[in-house]
Coordinates of N, CA, C and O in Angstrom, one line a residue:
M1 N 52.3 48.3 30.0 CA 52.2 47.9 31.5 C 51.3 46.7 31.7 O 49.9 46.6 30.6
T2 N 51.6 45.7 32.7 CA 50.8 44.9 32.1 C 50.0 44.7 33.7 O 50.1 45.3 35.0
V3 N 49.1 43.8 34.4 CA 47.8 43.5 34.9 C 49.2 43.0 36.0 O 48.5 44.1 38.1
N4 N 49.7 42.7 36.2 CA 50.7 42.0 37.9 C 51.5 43.7 37.2 O 51.8 43.4 38.4
D5 N 51.6 43.9 36.3 CA 52.9 45.4 36.9 C 51.9 46.6 38.0 O 52.6 47.1 38.9
V6 N 50.6 46.4 37.7 CA 49.5 47.1 38.4 C 49.6 46.7 40.4 O 49.6 47.0 41.0
K7 N 49.1 45.4 40.1 CA 49.9 44.4 41.5 C 50.7 44.8 42.4 O 50.5 45.1 43.5
E8 N 52.5 44.8 41.8 CA 53.0 45.5 42.0 C 53.1 46.8 43.0 O 53.4 47.4 43.9
L9 N 52.8 47.7 41.7 CA 52.0 49.2 41.7 C 51.4 49.3 43.8 O 51.7 50.3 44.3
L10 N 50.1 48.6 43.3 CA 49.7 49.0 44.7 C 49.5 48.3 45.4 O 49.1 48.2 46.2
D11 N 50.8 47.4 45.6 CA 51.2 46.3 46.3 C 49.5 45.0 47.0 O 48.5 45.3 48.1
A12 N 49.6 44.8 45.6 CA 47.9 44.4 45.6 C 47.5 42.6 46.2 O 49.2 41.7 45.2
S13 N 46.4 41.6 46.9 CA 47.0 40.4 46.1 C 46.1 39.6 45.1 O 45.0 40.9 44.6
V14 N 46.3 38.3 45.0 CA 45.7 38.3 43.1 C 44.0 37.4 43.9 O 44.5 36.8 44.7
I15 N 42.6 38.6 44.0 CA 41.6 37.8 44.9 C 41.2 36.2 43.3 O 41.0 35.2 44.4
T16 N 41.0 36.7 41.8 CA 41.0 35.2 41.2 C 42.0 35.9 39.6 O 41.9 36.5 40.0
G17 N 42.1 35.3 39.0 CA 42.5 36.0 37.4 C 44.3 35.4 38.0 O 44.9 36.1 36.6
Q18 N 44.3 34.8 38.5 CA 46.4 34.9 38.7 C 46.8 34.5 37.1 O 47.7 35.0 36.9
A19 N 46.9 33.2 36.2 CA 47.0 33.2 35.2 C 47.1 34.1 33.5 O 47.4 34.0 32.8
M20 N 46.4 35.7 33.9 CA 45.4 37.0 33.4 C 46.3 38.0 33.8 O 46.1 38.9 33.5
L21 N 47.7 37.9 35.2 CA 48.1 38.8 34.9 C 49.0 39.5 34.2 O 49.7 40.4 34.4
S22 N 49.0 38.3 33.1 CA 49.8 39.4 31.5 C 48.9 39.9 31.1 O 50.1 40.6 29.5
R23 N 48.1 40.2 31.0 CA 46.9 41.4 30.6 C 47.6 42.6 30.0 O 48.3 42.9 30.8
E24 N 47.6 43.0 28.6 CA 47.9 44.7 28.7 C 46.9 45.0 29.4 O 45.9 45.7 29.2
V25 N 47.2 46.4 30.7 CA 46.7 47.7 30.7 C 47.5 48.9 29.6 O 48.2 49.9 30.3
R26 N 46.0 49.9 29.0 CA 46.5 50.2 29.1 C 46.1 52.5 29.4 O 46.8 53.3 29.5
T27 N 45.6 51.8 29.9 CA 44.6 53.5 31.0 C 44.1 52.7 32.3 O 43.7 51.5 32.5
A28 N 43.3 53.5 32.8 CA 42.8 53.1 34.3 C 42.3 54.2 34.3 O 41.2 55.3 34.2
C29 N 40.8 53.7 35.2 CA 39.9 54.7 35.8 C 39.1 54.2 36.8 O 39.2 53.1 37.3
G30 N 39.1 55.1 38.0 CA 38.9 55.5 39.0 C 37.1 55.4 39.7 O 37.3 57.0 40.0
S31 N 36.7 54.9 40.0 CA 34.9 54.8 40.3 C 34.2 54.1 41.0 O 34.8 53.0 41.0
D32 N 33.6 54.5 41.8 CA 32.7 53.9 42.9 C 30.8 54.2 41.9 O 30.4 53.5 42.2
L33 N 31.1 55.1 40.7 CA 29.5 55.2 39.9 C 29.5 54.2 38.3 O 30.7 55.1 37.9
M34 N 29.5 53.5 38.3 CA 29.3 52.5 37.4 C 29.4 53.6 36.4 O 29.5 52.9 35.0
S35 N 27.8 54.4 36.2 CA 27.6 55.1 35.0 C 28.4 56.2 34.8 O 29.1 55.8 33.6
D36 N 29.7 56.8 35.7 CA 31.1 57.1 34.9 C 31.8 55.9 34.2 O 32.6 56.4 33.5
V37 N 32.0 55.5 34.2 CA 31.4 54.4 34.1 C 31.7 53.4 32.7 O 32.6 53.9 31.8
L38 N 30.8 53.6 32.5 CA 29.9 53.5 31.1 C 30.7 54.5 30.2 O 30.2 54.5 28.9
A39 N 29.9 56.0 30.6 CA 30.4 56.9 29.9 C 31.8 56.7 29.4 O 32.0 57.4 28.6
Y40 N 33.0 57.3 30.5 CA 34.4 57.7 30.4 C 35.0 56.3 29.9 O 36.2 56.9 29.3
I41 N 35.3 55.4 30.2 CA 36.1 53.4 30.2 C 36.6 53.7 28.9 O 35.1 53.9 28.2
K42 N 37.2 53.9 28.6 CA 38.8 52.8 27.3 C 38.2 51.8 26.8 O 39.0 51.4 28.4
D43 N 39.9 51.6 26.1 CA 39.8 50.0 26.0 C 40.5 49.6 26.9 O 41.9 50.7 27.1
N44 N 41.4 48.4 27.0 CA 42.3 48.1 28.2 C 42.5 49.1 29.6 O 43.7 48.8 29.7
A45 N 41.4 48.9 29.8 CA 41.4 50.2 31.1 C 40.9 49.0 32.9 O 41.4 48.0 32.1
V46 N 42.3 49.3 33.7 CA 41.5 48.5 34.8 C 41.0 49.9 35.0 O 40.9 51.1 36.1
L47 N 40.3 48.7 36.3 CA 39.2 49.8 37.1 C 39.1 50.1 38.7 O 39.0 48.7 38.9
L48 N 39.7 50.8 39.1 CA 40.1 51.2 40.6 C 38.8 51.7 40.9 O 38.4 52.3 41.1
T49 N 38.3 50.2 41.9 CA 36.3 51.3 42.6 C 36.9 50.6 44.4 O 36.8 50.0 45.1
G50 N 35.7 51.1 44.6 CA 35.3 51.1 46.1 C 33.9 50.0 46.7 O 33.8 50.0 47.4
L51 N 33.5 50.4 45.1 CA 32.1 50.0 45.3 C 31.9 47.7 45.3 O 32.7 47.4 44.2
N52 N 31.3 47.0 45.7 CA 32.2 46.1 46.2 C 30.7 45.7 45.9 O 29.5 45.2 46.8
N53 N 30.1 44.9 44.8 CA 28.6 44.6 44.3 C 28.8 44.1 43.3 O 30.0 44.5 41.8
P54 N 28.4 43.1 43.0 CA 28.3 41.9 41.3 C 28.0 43.1 40.3 O 28.7 43.3 39.2
Q55 N 27.3 44.4 40.4 CA 27.7 45.6 38.6 C 29.2 45.8 38.2 O 29.3 45.7 37.5
V56 N 30.1 46.1 39.4 CA 30.8 46.0 39.2 C 31.5 45.0 38.1 O 31.9 45.9 36.8
V57 N 31.1 43.5 38.3 CA 32.1 42.6 37.4 C 31.2 42.7 36.3 O 31.3 42.8 35.6
S58 N 29.7 42.6 36.1 CA 29.0 43.4 35.2 C 29.5 44.6 34.0 O 28.5 43.9 32.6
T59 N 28.9 45.5 34.3 CA 30.1 47.3 34.0 C 31.4 46.5 33.1 O 31.8 46.1 32.4
A60 N 32.0 46.2 33.5 CA 33.2 45.6 33.5 C 33.2 45.0 32.5 O 33.5 45.5 31.2
D61 N 33.2 43.6 32.6 CA 32.4 42.3 31.4 C 31.3 43.7 30.5 O 32.8 43.6 29.6
I62 N 30.5 44.0 30.3 CA 30.4 45.3 29.0 C 31.0 46.5 28.6 O 31.5 46.5 27.0
M63 N 32.3 46.6 29.6 CA 33.4 47.7 29.2 C 34.7 46.6 28.5 O 35.5 47.4 27.9
G64 N 34.4 46.0 28.7 CA 35.6 45.4 28.4 C 37.4 45.4 28.9 O 38.3 45.6 28.4
I65 N 36.6 45.4 30.7 CA 37.7 46.1 31.0 C 38.7 45.1 31.5 O 38.6 44.2 31.5
V66 N 39.7 45.3 31.9 CA 41.0 43.8 31.7 C 40.6 43.6 33.3 O 41.6 42.7 33.4
C67 N 40.8 45.1 34.0 CA 41.4 43.9 35.6 C 40.7 45.2 36.3 O 39.8 46.0 35.8
I68 N 39.6 44.2 37.5 CA 39.4 45.4 39.0 C 40.2 45.3 40.4 O 40.6 43.5 40.0
V69 N 40.4 46.6 40.5 CA 40.8 45.7 41.1 C 40.2 47.3 43.1 O 39.7 48.2 42.2
F70 N 40.0 45.8 44.1 CA 39.3 47.3 44.8 C 40.1 47.7 45.7 O 41.1 47.4 46.0
V71 N 39.9 48.9 45.9 CA 40.6 49.5 46.6 C 40.0 50.0 48.5 O 38.7 49.2 48.4
R72 N 40.7 50.4 49.1 CA 40.3 51.3 50.6 C 39.7 49.4 51.3 O 39.3 49.2 52.6
G73 N 40.6 48.5 51.1 CA 41.3 47.5 51.4 C 39.7 46.5 52.0 O 39.4 45.1 51.7
K74 N 38.3 46.8 50.8 CA 37.7 46.0 49.8 C 37.4 44.7 49.4 O 38.6 45.0 48.7
T75 N 37.2 43.5 50.0 CA 37.4 42.3 49.2 C 36.8 41.7 49.4 O 35.3 42.2 50.0
P76 N 35.8 41.6 48.2 CA 34.4 41.3 47.2 C 34.0 39.7 47.7 O 35.4 39.0 48.1
D77 N 33.1 39.5 47.8 CA 32.3 38.4 47.8 C 32.9 36.8 47.9 O 33.0 37.1 46.5
E78 N 32.1 36.2 47.5 CA 31.4 35.0 46.5 C 31.9 35.5 45.6 O 31.7 34.5 44.8
S79 N 30.3 36.2 45.9 CA 29.3 35.8 44.9 C 29.8 36.9 42.9 O 29.5 36.5 42.7
I80 N 30.6 38.1 44.2 CA 31.8 39.0 43.0 C 32.5 37.6 42.7 O 32.7 37.8 41.5
V81 N 33.0 37.2 43.2 CA 34.7 36.7 42.9 C 34.4 35.3 41.8 O 34.6 35.5 40.4
N82 N 32.8 34.8 42.2 CA 33.2 34.3 41.0 C 32.5 34.4 39.8 O 32.4 33.6 38.9
L83 N 32.0 35.2 39.5 CA 31.2 36.0 38.2 C 31.9 36.8 38.0 O 32.7 36.6 36.5
A84 N 33.2 37.6 38.0 CA 34.7 37.5 37.5 C 35.0 36.6 37.1 O 35.4 36.2 35.8
S85 N 35.1 35.0 38.0 CA 36.1 34.3 37.1 C 35.5 33.4 36.2 O 35.5 32.9 34.9
E86 N 34.0 33.8 35.6 CA 32.8 33.3 34.8 C 32.7 33.7 33.4 O 33.7 33.8 32.6
V87 N 33.5 35.3 33.6 CA 33.8 35.8 32.6 C 35.2 36.4 32.1 O 35.8 37.3 31.6
N88 N 35.7 35.1 33.3 CA 37.6 35.5 32.9 C 37.7 37.4 33.0 O 39.1 37.4 32.2
L89 N 37.6 37.9 34.8 CA 37.9 38.8 34.4 C 39.3 38.6 35.8 O 38.7 38.2 37.3
P90 N 40.3 38.7 35.6 CA 41.7 38.8 36.9 C 41.1 40.2 38.0 O 40.1 41.4 37.6
V91 N 40.7 40.0 39.1 CA 40.4 41.1 41.2 C 40.6 40.6 41.0 O 42.1 39.8 42.3
L92 N 41.7 41.9 41.3 CA 42.3 42.9 43.2 C 41.9 43.0 43.6 O 41.1 44.2 43.6
A93 N 42.8 44.0 45.0 CA 42.4 44.4 46.2 C 43.5 45.1 46.3 O 45.1 44.1 47.0
T94 N 43.6 46.7 47.5 CA 44.4 46.4 47.1 C 44.1 47.6 49.1 O 42.9 47.7 48.9
N95 N 44.7 47.9 50.0 CA 44.1 48.4 51.6 C 45.0 49.9 51.0 O 44.2 50.7 51.5
L96 N 44.8 50.1 49.9 CA 45.3 51.9 49.3 C 43.9 52.1 49.3 O 42.2 51.5 48.3
R97 N 44.3 54.0 49.1 CA 43.1 54.2 49.5 C 43.1 55.4 48.3 O 44.0 54.5 46.4
M98 N 41.6 54.9 46.9 CA 41.1 55.2 45.7 C 42.2 56.5 45.2 O 43.5 56.6 44.1
F99 N 43.2 57.2 46.0 CA 43.9 58.7 45.4 C 45.0 58.0 45.1 O 45.8 58.4 44.1
E100 N 45.5 57.7 46.2 CA 46.8 57.1 46.2 C 47.0 56.6 44.6 O 48.3 56.0 44.3
A101 N 45.8 55.1 45.5 CA 46.4 54.2 43.9 C 46.2 54.1 42.9 O 46.9 55.0 42.1
C102 N 45.3 55.6 42.8 CA 44.9 56.0 40.8 C 46.7 56.6 41.2 O 47.4 57.4 39.8
G103 N 47.0 57.3 42.0 CA 48.5 58.5 42.2 C 50.2 57.6 41.7 O 50.2 57.8 40.7
R104 N 49.9 56.6 42.0 CA 51.0 55.9 41.2 C 50.7 55.0 40.2 O 51.8 54.9 40.1
L105 N 49.9 55.1 40.1 CA 50.4 53.7 38.4 C 50.0 54.7 38.1 O 50.9 55.2 36.2
Y106 N 49.6 56.3 37.4 CA 49.5 57.4 36.9 C 51.4 58.5 37.0 O 51.8 57.6 36.2
E107 N 52.3 58.0 38.6 CA 53.2 58.3 38.6 C 53.8 57.7 37.8 O 55.7 57.5 37.1
A108 N 53.7 55.5 37.3 CA 54.0 54.9 37.0 C 53.8 54.9 35.1 O 54.9 53.8 34.5
G109 N 53.3 56.1 35.0 CA 52.9 56.0 33.3 C 51.6 55.9 32.3 O 51.9 56.0 31.5
L110 N 51.0 55.6 33.6 CA 50.0 54.7 33.4 C 48.5 56.4 32.6 O 48.9 56.7 33.5
G111 N 48.1 56.6 31.9 CA 46.9 57.2 31.7 C 45.4 57.1 32.3 O 44.7 56.1 32.6
G112 N 44.9 58.7 31.9 CA 43.7 58.6 31.9 C 42.8 58.4 31.1 O 43.0 57.8 29.7
N113 N 41.9 58.0 31.3 CA 41.0 57.6 30.4 C 40.6 59.2 29.6 O 39.5 58.8 28.9
G114 N 40.6 60.8 29.9 CA 40.5 62.1 29.4 C 40.8 62.3 28.2 O 41.2 61.9 27.4

């Protein structure tokens, strides 16, 4: 699956990283707790979160996350977008709740991190 596939499945908009939509995604993690992300995320993951602060981008960069998807209609502010652009990290946004977004990805064959 690619970041573009995730975008389509979640009816998401691209906030930044349009040129990186062909990146491969192998797993997904849905969390608002960055400590859980640090403990459980695996390679080539997409992070679904409602936590809207720069810590999300920093955590994603450290963990090698392929893409961040903000759920529940959250829109990242300019500082988050700029930081994501600096580290070449695509950022998407969807109006779906985390449960439904994770469910759609799982149903489409994307595995979890466990």
